[in-house]
Coordinates of C-alpha atoms in Angstrom, one line a residue:
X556 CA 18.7 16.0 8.3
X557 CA 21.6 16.8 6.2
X558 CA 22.9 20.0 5.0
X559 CA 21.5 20.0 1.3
X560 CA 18.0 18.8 3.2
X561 CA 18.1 21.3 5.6
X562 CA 18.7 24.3 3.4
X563 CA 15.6 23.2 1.0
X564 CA 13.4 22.6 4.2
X565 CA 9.8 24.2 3.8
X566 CA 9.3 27.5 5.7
X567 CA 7.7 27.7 9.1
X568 CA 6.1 29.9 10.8
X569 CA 7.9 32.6 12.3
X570 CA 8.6 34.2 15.4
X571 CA 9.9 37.2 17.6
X572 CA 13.4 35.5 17.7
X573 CA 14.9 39.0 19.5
X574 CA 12.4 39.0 22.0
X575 CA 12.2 35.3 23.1
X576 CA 15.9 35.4 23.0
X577 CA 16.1 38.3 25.2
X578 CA 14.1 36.1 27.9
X579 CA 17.1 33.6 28.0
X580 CA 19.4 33.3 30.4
X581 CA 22.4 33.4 30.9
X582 CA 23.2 29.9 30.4
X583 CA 20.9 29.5 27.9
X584 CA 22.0 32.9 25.9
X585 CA 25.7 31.7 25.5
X586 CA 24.5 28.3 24.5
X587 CA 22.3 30.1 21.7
X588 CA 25.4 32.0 20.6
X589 CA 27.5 29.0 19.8
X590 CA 25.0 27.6 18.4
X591 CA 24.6 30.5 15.7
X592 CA 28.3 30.3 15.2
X593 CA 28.4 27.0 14.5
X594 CA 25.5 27.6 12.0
X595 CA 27.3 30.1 10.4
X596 CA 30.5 28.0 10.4
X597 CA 28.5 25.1 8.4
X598 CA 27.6 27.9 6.1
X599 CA 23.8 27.7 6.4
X600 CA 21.3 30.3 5.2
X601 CA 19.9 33.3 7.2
X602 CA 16.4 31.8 6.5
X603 CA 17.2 28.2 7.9
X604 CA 19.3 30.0 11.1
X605 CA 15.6 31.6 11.1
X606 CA 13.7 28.5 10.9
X607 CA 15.6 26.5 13.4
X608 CA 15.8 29.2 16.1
X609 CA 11.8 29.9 15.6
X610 CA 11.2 26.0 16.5
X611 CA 14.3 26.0 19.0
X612 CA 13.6 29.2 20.8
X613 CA 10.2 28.4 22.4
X614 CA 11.6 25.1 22.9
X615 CA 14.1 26.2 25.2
X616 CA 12.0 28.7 27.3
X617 CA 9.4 25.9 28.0
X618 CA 12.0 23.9 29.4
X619 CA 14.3 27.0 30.6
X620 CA 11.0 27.9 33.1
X621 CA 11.6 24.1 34.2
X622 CA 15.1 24.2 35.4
X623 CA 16.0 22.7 32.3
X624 CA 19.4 24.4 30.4
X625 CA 19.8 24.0 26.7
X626 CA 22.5 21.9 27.1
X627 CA 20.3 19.5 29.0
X628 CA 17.6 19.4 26.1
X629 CA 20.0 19.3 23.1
X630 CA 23.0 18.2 24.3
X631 CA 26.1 20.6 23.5
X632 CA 26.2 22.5 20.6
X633 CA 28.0 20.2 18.7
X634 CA 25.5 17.4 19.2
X635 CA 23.0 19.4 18.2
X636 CA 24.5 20.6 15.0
X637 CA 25.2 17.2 14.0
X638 CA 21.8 16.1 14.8
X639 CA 20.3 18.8 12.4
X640 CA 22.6 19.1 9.4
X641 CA 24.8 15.5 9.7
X642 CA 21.7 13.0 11.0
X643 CA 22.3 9.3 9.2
X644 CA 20.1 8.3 6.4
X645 CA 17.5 5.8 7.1
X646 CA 19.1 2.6 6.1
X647 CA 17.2 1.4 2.6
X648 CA 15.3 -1.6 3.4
X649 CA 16.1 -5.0 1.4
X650 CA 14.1 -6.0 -0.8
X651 CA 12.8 -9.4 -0.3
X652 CA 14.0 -10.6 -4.2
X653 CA 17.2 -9.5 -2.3
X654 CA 17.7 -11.2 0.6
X655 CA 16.5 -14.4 -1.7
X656 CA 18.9 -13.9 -4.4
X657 CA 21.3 -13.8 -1.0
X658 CA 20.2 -16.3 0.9
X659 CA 20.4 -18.9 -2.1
X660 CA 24.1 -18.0 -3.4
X661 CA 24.6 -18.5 0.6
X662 CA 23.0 -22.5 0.1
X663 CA 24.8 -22.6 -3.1
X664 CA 28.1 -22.1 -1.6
X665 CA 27.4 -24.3 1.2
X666 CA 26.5 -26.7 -1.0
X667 CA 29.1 -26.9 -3.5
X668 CA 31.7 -26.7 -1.2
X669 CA 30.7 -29.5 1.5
X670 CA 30.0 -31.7 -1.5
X671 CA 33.1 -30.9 -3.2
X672 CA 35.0 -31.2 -0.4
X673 CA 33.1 -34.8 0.8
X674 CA 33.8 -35.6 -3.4
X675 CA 37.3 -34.7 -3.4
X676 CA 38.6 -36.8 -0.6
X677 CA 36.3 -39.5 -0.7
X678 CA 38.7 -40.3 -3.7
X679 CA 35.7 -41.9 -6.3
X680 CA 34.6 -43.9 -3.7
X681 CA 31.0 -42.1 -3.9
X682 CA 29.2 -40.3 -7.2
X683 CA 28.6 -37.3 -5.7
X684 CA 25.1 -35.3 -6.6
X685 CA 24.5 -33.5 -9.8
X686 CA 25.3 -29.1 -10.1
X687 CA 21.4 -29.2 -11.4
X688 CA 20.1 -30.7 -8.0
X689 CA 22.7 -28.6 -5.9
X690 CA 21.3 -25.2 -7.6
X691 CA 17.8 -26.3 -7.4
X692 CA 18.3 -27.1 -3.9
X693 CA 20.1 -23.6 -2.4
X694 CA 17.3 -21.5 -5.0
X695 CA 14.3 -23.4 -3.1
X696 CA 16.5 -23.1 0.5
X697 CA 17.1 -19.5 0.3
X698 CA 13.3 -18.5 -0.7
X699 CA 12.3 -20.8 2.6
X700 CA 14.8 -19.4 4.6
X701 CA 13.5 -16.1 4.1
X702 CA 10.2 -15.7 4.7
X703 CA 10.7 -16.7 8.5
X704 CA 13.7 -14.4 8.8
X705 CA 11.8 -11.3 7.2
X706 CA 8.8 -12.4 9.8
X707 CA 11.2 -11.7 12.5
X708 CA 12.5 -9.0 11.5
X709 CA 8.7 -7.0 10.9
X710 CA 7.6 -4.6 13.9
X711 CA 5.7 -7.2 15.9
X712 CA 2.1 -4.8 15.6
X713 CA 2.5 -5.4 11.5
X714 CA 3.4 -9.2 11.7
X715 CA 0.8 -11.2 9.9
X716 CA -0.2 -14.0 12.1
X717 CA 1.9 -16.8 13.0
X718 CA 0.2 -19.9 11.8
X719 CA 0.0 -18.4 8.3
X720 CA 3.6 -17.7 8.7
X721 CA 3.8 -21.3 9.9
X722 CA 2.0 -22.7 6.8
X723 CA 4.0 -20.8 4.4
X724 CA 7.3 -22.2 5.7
X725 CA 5.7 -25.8 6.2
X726 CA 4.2 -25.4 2.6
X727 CA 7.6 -24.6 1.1
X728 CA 9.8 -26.9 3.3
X729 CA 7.3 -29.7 1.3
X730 CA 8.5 -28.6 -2.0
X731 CA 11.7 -28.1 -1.2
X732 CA 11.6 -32.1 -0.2
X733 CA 9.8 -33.0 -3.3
X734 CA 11.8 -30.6 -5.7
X735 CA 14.7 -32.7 -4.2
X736 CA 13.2 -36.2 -4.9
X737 CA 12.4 -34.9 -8.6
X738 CA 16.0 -33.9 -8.9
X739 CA 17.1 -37.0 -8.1
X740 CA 15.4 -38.5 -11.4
X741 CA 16.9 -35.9 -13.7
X742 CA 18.7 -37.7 -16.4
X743 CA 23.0 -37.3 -15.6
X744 CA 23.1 -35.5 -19.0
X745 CA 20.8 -32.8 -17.7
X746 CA 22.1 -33.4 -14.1
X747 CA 26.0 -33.9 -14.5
X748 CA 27.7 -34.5 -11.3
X749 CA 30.6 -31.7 -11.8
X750 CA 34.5 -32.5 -10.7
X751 CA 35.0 -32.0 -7.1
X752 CA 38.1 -29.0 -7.5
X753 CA 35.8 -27.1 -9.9
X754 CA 32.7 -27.1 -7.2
X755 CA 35.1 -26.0 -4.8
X756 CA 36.8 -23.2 -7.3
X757 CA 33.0 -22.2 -8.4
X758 CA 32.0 -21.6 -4.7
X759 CA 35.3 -19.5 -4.0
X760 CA 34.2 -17.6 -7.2
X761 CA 30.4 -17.0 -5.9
X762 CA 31.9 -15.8 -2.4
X763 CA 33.3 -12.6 -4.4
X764 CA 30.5 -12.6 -6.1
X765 CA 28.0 -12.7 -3.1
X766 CA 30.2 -9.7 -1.5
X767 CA 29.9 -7.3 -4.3
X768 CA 26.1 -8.0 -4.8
X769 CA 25.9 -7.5 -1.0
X770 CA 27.7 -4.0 -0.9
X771 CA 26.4 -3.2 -4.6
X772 CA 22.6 -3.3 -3.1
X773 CA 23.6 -2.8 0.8
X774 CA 21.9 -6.3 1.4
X775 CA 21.1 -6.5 5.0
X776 CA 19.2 -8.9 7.0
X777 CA 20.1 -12.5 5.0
X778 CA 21.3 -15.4 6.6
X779 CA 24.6 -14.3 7.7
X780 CA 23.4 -10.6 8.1

């Protein structure tokens, strides 16, 4: 929860916050005034002081008649506060159009950079494949590769079941073989096979490209995470 959360939190029931806090002890009754100093010091409300102690406070006696100190439930003061007011966001979850669009600029580097590499010191001696057949290619490899990947990545109670998982990937692993034989047949002026330096400039370019996408969105779990 963070600060601006916390101070718009609905209101809760309330308790005798006096009177339970005159049942702490000792140990307990310090560890409560820190931690109302360090609310203050964060410059939180009286009413959300109010609404944490009411859920802390019963808290603490239940586990104070146990032999159980504060600092043993929460932690110290400080991780408490911070667990309140500075908690982390929930990371946003990728979208799968996402992890696609990275996955296939990952193939498309790969791709235009082992064939412009092979191209460029194979000095002529082969043709090299065409920049339509190398996009097609990474575009159908990173929607293949992931499907499986967001599989894994599901809790395993909301997985759908594997051999439909299975089929998908077998399914598209098909097309991704025949897209590549029909790529093949595209006529050279549709399909030019590009100079080997300008595959291997155009994947350094899509590297950059791929990183600002990647922090722009906060991509997360694509092929090379």
């Amino acid at each position: 929860m963070t600060k601006e959360a916390a101070q718009q939190a609905p209101e809760v029931p309330t308790v005798d916050i006096e009177a339970l806090s005159a049942k702490l002890s000792n140990k307990n009754a310090d560890y409560l005034f820190k931690f109302k100093r360090a609310l203050q010091a964060e410059g939180i409300s009286e009413e959300q002081q109010t609404a944490m102690l009411t859920e802390m406070l019963p808290e603490m006696l239940t586990a104070q008649h146990k032999g159980q100190p504060a600092n043993q439930l929460y932690g110290s003061v400080t991780v408490k506060i911070n667990s309140l007011l500075h908690a982390p966001k929930a990371p946003v979850k990728t979208s799968i159009q996402l992890q696609m669009l990275d996955n296939g600029l990952i193939f498309l580097i790969m791709y235009l950079a082992i064939n412009g590499i092979s191209a460029y010191f194979a000095k002529g001696k082969v043709t090299g494949i065409g920049i339509t057949s190398i996009v097609i290619t990474a575009v159908l490899a990173g929607v293949i590769m992931t499907y499986p990947m967001r599989y894994t990545q599901m809790p395993k109670d909301q997985r759908p079941p594997f051999w439909k998982m299975a089929l998908i990937v077998v399914g598209l692993t098909l097309l991704f073989v025949a897209a590549y034989g029909v790529t093949i047949l595209i006529p050279a002026v549709l399909n030019p096979v590009v100079p080997a330096i300008v595959q291997i400039v155009i994947a350094a370019l899509l590297i950059g490209v791929r990183i600002y996408l990647k922090r722009r969105f906060k991509i997360s779990g694509t092929f090379f995470g």
